[in-house]
Amino acid sequence: MSTATTDLRAPVGRPGVGRRQRRPSPGLILLCLLSLGLFVWPVVMLAYGAFRTAPPGFGHASWSASGFTATLSSGAVWHAFANSLILSGSTVLISTALAVYLAWTVTRTATPLRRIVTPMAVLIFAIPPLFFALSWAMLGEQPVGLVDKALHAMFGVTPLNIQSWFGMIGVSVLGATAAEYLLLLGPFLALDPSFEEASLVCGASRLRSFFLVELPALAPSVLGVMILGFVLGMGLLTTPLLLGEPAGIYVLPTEIYRLIEGETPADYAGASTLSLLLVLVVLALVAIQSKLLGQRKFVTVTGKSSRREAIDIGRWKWLGTLVIVIFTLFAFVLPLGQFVLGSFESYFGVYSHFTTGNYSTVFQQPGTSQAFTTTLVVAVVAGFVATLLGVLITLAAQRSRSRLRRLPDLCVWLLWAVPGITLSLGIIWAYLSVPGLKSLYGTQWIVLLALIVGTTPIASRAVGGSIAQVARELEEAARTSGASALRATAGILVRLIAPSFAVSWLLSGIVASGNLDIPILLASSNNQTVPLLAYDLYDNGSLSQAAATFCVFIGIIAAVLAAVAVARLAFGLRRRAARRRATRQAALTLVS
């Protein structure tokens, strides 16, 4: 017999409604206005800029559709659009196949070296995208690149030109594979191994079981990762800028950059039109992903009785080991080795007369110290503010009962469809069109603001899970005991989510400090970030100095990560010692 319970809080006559909708608080209204101003206004201003006849900040401009129509009727624009589709599609197909293979190898087999894949993927994911593009541009530089010289010396052959479709797709795959592997690792670990066991009992081989049983069960997760990768690939700027543009290969983001920096006068209306086109395409892809996947969960959760055994795949395990070695070599060892070696070369491509002069030259140049200072400020402030915004937006969505509670979160989700250079252009239109905000342009404050806006979606997702795990009843119990709302939140919620807040702060700071897409249009020579400084050095032919700059930058990131790891280890040891002392004290108390 079952009994039914009635929720006395539910309004009479409205079944299914557990709580009344409340009027939005002043804080929620302020958060909604802030979200609209930070995340929606720049996107709206792209449409404004597509129909203006003058650059941002010039009040005598008039309305005209000439720039809009001229851009969309240009064959070069649609050629760049087709190139974006080819680059993004090729990258997603190859990187997803490689990520699926690596995830299966790590989670299901006894392949040697499989344990290094996950930490290697985390490390690659934390390194700025410019690292891969710049290092491989140097590795494949003909005829002085390290790879070119090595292959010519060992086999007498000349490799393919890195500044080509082959180079763009290959380098893009390296970075995308690590991110997709990390996203697929959870679904592979959650897959019930009994599916494969049942297939094997029925006489199927392991290979057939994987393709006919396991892969279909993972298909929604794989499809979601592919769509996300395609969305991010459409907005990719760094790799096409360094490896595609020298070969005359333009994609939509590099075409936007060319219309502003390569045209005299700059074609802001054309760049805004392309930005709108890119945003609409990416929004359509996000809508397709939402339609296909919805809010459902596509993982199987096993019980404790289900034990996952590592499969011995015989001689095929050496193929898996070879793939791991090649991926590690091409994605980390060779790029890092090129930077380190190149930073000590007196002249790039001359592998003799090594010197430390490049490091002293870099730091003696005007603007280098300012670039590192700006990057440090960006990492600390942008990471903190973005995480704080993420916490407030998530709290509003999960704790408020107002109909407006989802609006800030939807505003943040919009930015997933806005590539970095497009966001940068939107912020130029948004702030230069307001007389009181014109003075921000060219300063480090507009760069900082733009990076906060661009990093908030990542921070919001990073802290959202930890907030959802904290039951609201804990704060309500504190309020019942007489604590104020502020004290209840600070004493319970803040303390419980503090570790996730710190991790999000660190992650957001690293992402913001390594971003090139946003500062490339907003920063001036007086407030460059380190990635932009390294790109300018490379663009001016100072390759060894660019390598030295990036080596210092990577060294700082490595030192911060090492310090965090040591701090976590020390904190864990201290907590373990405190538990032992408490256990010993309890035992002595019982004995006495």
CSV table of C-alpha atoms in Angstrom, one decimal, residues 322-511:
chain,number,residue,atom,x,y,z
A,322,LEU,CA,52.7,4.2,-29.9
A,323,VAL,CA,49.7,6.5,-30.3
A,324,ILE,CA,50.2,7.8,-26.8
A,325,VAL,CA,53.9,8.4,-27.4
A,326,ILE,CA,53.3,10.2,-30.7
A,327,PHE,CA,50.6,12.3,-29.2
A,328,THR,CA,52.8,13.3,-26.3
A,329,LEU,CA,55.7,14.0,-28.6
A,330,PHE,CA,53.8,16.2,-31.1
A,331,ALA,CA,51.5,17.9,-28.6
A,332,PHE,CA,54.0,18.7,-25.8
A,333,VAL,CA,57.6,17.6,-26.1
A,334,LEU,CA,58.4,19.0,-29.5
A,335,PRO,CA,56.6,22.4,-29.0
A,336,LEU,CA,58.2,22.9,-25.6
A,337,GLY,CA,61.6,21.7,-26.8
A,338,GLN,CA,61.4,24.2,-29.7
A,339,PHE,CA,60.6,27.0,-27.4
A,340,VAL,CA,63.5,26.2,-25.0
A,341,LEU,CA,66.0,25.6,-27.8
A,342,GLY,CA,64.9,28.6,-29.8
A,343,SER,CA,65.1,30.9,-26.8
A,344,PHE,CA,68.9,30.2,-26.6
A,345,GLU,CA,69.7,30.6,-30.2
A,346,SER,CA,71.7,33.7,-31.2
A,347,TYR,CA,69.8,33.7,-34.5
A,348,PHE,CA,66.7,31.5,-35.1
A,349,GLY,CA,67.7,28.5,-37.2
A,350,VAL,CA,71.4,28.6,-36.3
A,351,TYR,CA,71.9,25.7,-33.9
A,352,SER,CA,75.2,26.9,-32.5
A,353,HIS,CA,76.5,29.8,-30.4
A,354,PHE,CA,73.8,29.4,-27.9
A,355,THR,CA,73.3,32.4,-25.6
A,356,THR,CA,71.1,33.7,-22.9
A,357,GLY,CA,71.0,37.1,-24.5
A,358,ASN,CA,67.5,36.7,-25.8
A,359,TYR,CA,66.1,36.7,-22.3
A,360,SER,CA,68.0,39.9,-21.3
A,361,THR,CA,67.0,41.5,-24.6
A,362,VAL,CA,63.4,40.8,-24.0
A,363,PHE,CA,63.3,42.3,-20.5
A,364,GLN,CA,65.3,45.3,-21.6
A,365,GLN,CA,62.8,46.2,-24.3
A,366,PRO,CA,60.3,48.8,-23.4
A,367,GLY,CA,56.9,47.4,-22.7
A,368,THR,CA,58.0,43.9,-21.6
A,369,SER,CA,57.8,44.5,-17.9
A,370,GLN,CA,54.5,46.3,-18.4
A,371,ALA,CA,53.2,43.3,-20.5
A,372,PHE,CA,54.0,40.9,-17.7
A,373,THR,CA,52.5,43.2,-15.1
A,374,THR,CA,49.3,43.6,-17.2
A,375,THR,CA,49.1,39.8,-17.6
A,376,LEU,CA,49.5,39.3,-13.9
A,377,VAL,CA,46.7,41.8,-13.2
A,378,VAL,CA,44.5,40.1,-15.8
A,379,ALA,CA,45.1,36.7,-14.3
A,380,VAL,CA,44.3,37.7,-10.8
A,381,VAL,CA,41.6,40.2,-11.2
A,382,ALA,CA,39.8,38.7,-14.3
A,383,GLY,CA,39.9,35.2,-12.7
A,384,PHE,CA,38.5,36.5,-9.4
A,385,VAL,CA,35.8,38.7,-10.8
A,386,ALA,CA,34.7,36.2,-13.4
A,387,THR,CA,34.4,33.5,-10.7
A,388,LEU,CA,32.5,35.9,-8.4
A,389,LEU,CA,30.1,36.7,-11.3
A,390,GLY,CA,29.7,33.0,-11.9
A,391,VAL,CA,28.8,32.3,-8.3
A,392,LEU,CA,26.3,35.2,-8.2
A,393,ILE,CA,24.7,34.1,-11.5
A,394,THR,CA,24.5,30.4,-10.4
A,395,LEU,CA,23.1,31.4,-7.0
A,396,ALA,CA,20.4,33.5,-8.7
A,397,ALA,CA,19.4,30.6,-11.0
A,398,GLN,CA,19.3,28.0,-8.2
A,399,ARG,CA,18.2,29.9,-5.1
A,400,SER,CA,15.8,32.6,-6.4
A,401,ARG,CA,12.1,31.9,-7.0
A,402,SER,CA,11.6,34.8,-9.4
A,403,ARG,CA,10.8,34.4,-13.0
A,404,LEU,CA,13.9,36.5,-13.8
A,405,ARG,CA,16.2,34.0,-12.1
A,406,ARG,CA,17.3,32.4,-15.3
A,407,LEU,CA,18.0,35.6,-17.3
A,408,PRO,CA,21.6,36.1,-16.1
A,409,ASP,CA,22.5,32.5,-16.8
A,410,LEU,CA,21.0,32.7,-20.3
A,411,CYS,CA,23.0,35.9,-20.9
A,412,VAL,CA,26.2,34.0,-20.0
A,413,TRP,CA,25.2,31.1,-22.2
A,414,LEU,CA,25.0,33.5,-25.2
A,415,LEU,CA,28.7,34.1,-25.0
A,416,TRP,CA,29.4,30.4,-25.8
A,417,ALA,CA,28.3,31.4,-29.3
A,418,VAL,CA,30.5,34.5,-29.5
A,419,PRO,CA,34.2,33.9,-30.5
A,420,GLY,CA,36.9,36.0,-28.9
A,421,ILE,CA,37.6,38.3,-31.8
A,422,THR,CA,33.9,38.9,-32.3
A,423,LEU,CA,33.4,39.7,-28.7
A,424,SER,CA,36.3,42.1,-28.9
A,425,LEU,CA,34.8,43.9,-31.9
A,426,GLY,CA,31.4,44.1,-30.1
A,427,ILE,CA,33.0,45.6,-27.0
A,428,ILE,CA,34.7,48.3,-29.3
A,429,TRP,CA,31.3,49.2,-30.7
A,430,ALA,CA,29.6,49.1,-27.3
A,431,TYR,CA,32.0,51.3,-25.4
A,432,LEU,CA,33.2,53.7,-28.1
A,433,SER,CA,29.6,54.6,-28.9
A,434,VAL,CA,29.0,55.9,-25.4
A,435,PRO,CA,30.8,59.3,-24.9
A,436,GLY,CA,31.6,58.8,-21.3
A,437,LEU,CA,33.2,55.4,-21.9
A,438,LYS,CA,35.4,56.4,-24.9
A,439,SER,CA,38.4,57.0,-22.6
A,440,LEU,CA,38.5,53.3,-21.8
A,441,TYR,CA,39.7,52.4,-25.3
A,442,GLY,CA,43.4,51.6,-25.5
A,443,THR,CA,43.7,51.2,-21.8
A,444,GLN,CA,44.3,48.0,-19.8
A,445,TRP,CA,40.9,48.5,-18.2
A,446,ILE,CA,38.9,47.7,-21.4
A,447,VAL,CA,41.2,44.7,-22.0
A,448,LEU,CA,40.5,43.5,-18.4
A,449,LEU,CA,36.8,44.1,-18.8
A,450,ALA,CA,36.6,42.2,-22.0
A,451,LEU,CA,38.6,39.2,-20.6
A,452,ILE,CA,36.3,39.1,-17.6
A,453,VAL,CA,33.3,39.0,-19.9
A,454,GLY,CA,34.9,36.3,-22.1
A,455,THR,CA,36.0,34.1,-19.1
A,456,THR,CA,32.8,34.3,-17.1
A,457,PRO,CA,31.1,31.4,-19.0
A,458,ILE,CA,34.0,29.1,-18.0
A,459,ALA,CA,33.9,30.2,-14.4
A,460,SER,CA,30.2,29.9,-14.2
A,461,ARG,CA,30.3,26.2,-15.3
A,462,ALA,CA,33.3,25.6,-12.9
A,463,VAL,CA,31.5,26.7,-9.8
A,464,GLY,CA,28.0,25.7,-10.7
A,465,GLY,CA,28.3,22.0,-9.7
A,466,SER,CA,29.6,22.8,-6.2
A,467,ILE,CA,26.8,25.3,-5.5
A,468,ALA,CA,24.2,22.7,-6.7
A,469,GLN,CA,25.6,20.2,-4.2
A,470,VAL,CA,25.0,22.5,-1.2
A,471,ALA,CA,21.4,21.9,0.1
A,472,ARG,CA,19.4,25.1,0.6
A,473,GLU,CA,18.1,23.6,3.9
A,474,LEU,CA,21.5,24.2,5.5
A,475,GLU,CA,21.2,28.0,5.1
A,476,GLU,CA,17.5,27.9,6.1
A,477,ALA,CA,18.5,26.0,9.3
A,478,ALA,CA,21.0,28.8,10.1
A,479,ARG,CA,18.4,31.4,9.5
A,480,THR,CA,16.0,29.6,11.8
A,481,SER,CA,18.6,29.6,14.5
A,482,GLY,CA,18.8,33.4,14.3
A,483,ALA,CA,21.6,34.0,11.8
A,484,SER,CA,21.2,36.8,9.3
A,485,ALA,CA,21.1,36.0,5.6
A,486,LEU,CA,24.6,37.3,5.1
A,487,ARG,CA,26.0,35.3,8.0
A,488,ALA,CA,24.2,32.2,6.9
A,489,THR,CA,25.6,32.5,3.4
A,490,ALA,CA,29.1,33.4,4.5
A,491,GLY,CA,29.3,30.8,7.2
A,492,ILE,CA,27.9,27.9,5.2
A,493,LEU,CA,27.8,28.3,1.5
A,494,VAL,CA,31.0,30.3,1.1
A,495,ARG,CA,33.0,27.9,3.2
A,496,LEU,CA,31.7,24.8,1.4
A,497,ILE,CA,32.3,26.1,-2.1
A,498,ALA,CA,35.7,27.8,-1.2
A,499,PRO,CA,37.8,25.0,-2.8
A,500,SER,CA,35.8,25.1,-6.0
A,501,PHE,CA,36.0,28.9,-6.0
A,502,ALA,CA,39.8,28.7,-5.8
A,503,VAL,CA,40.0,26.1,-8.6
A,504,SER,CA,37.8,28.2,-10.8
A,505,TRP,CA,39.8,31.3,-10.0
A,506,LEU,CA,43.0,29.6,-11.0
A,507,LEU,CA,41.5,28.1,-14.2
A,508,SER,CA,39.9,31.3,-15.2
A,509,GLY,CA,43.1,33.3,-14.5
A,510,ILE,CA,45.1,30.9,-16.7
A,511,VAL,CA,42.6,31.1,-19.5
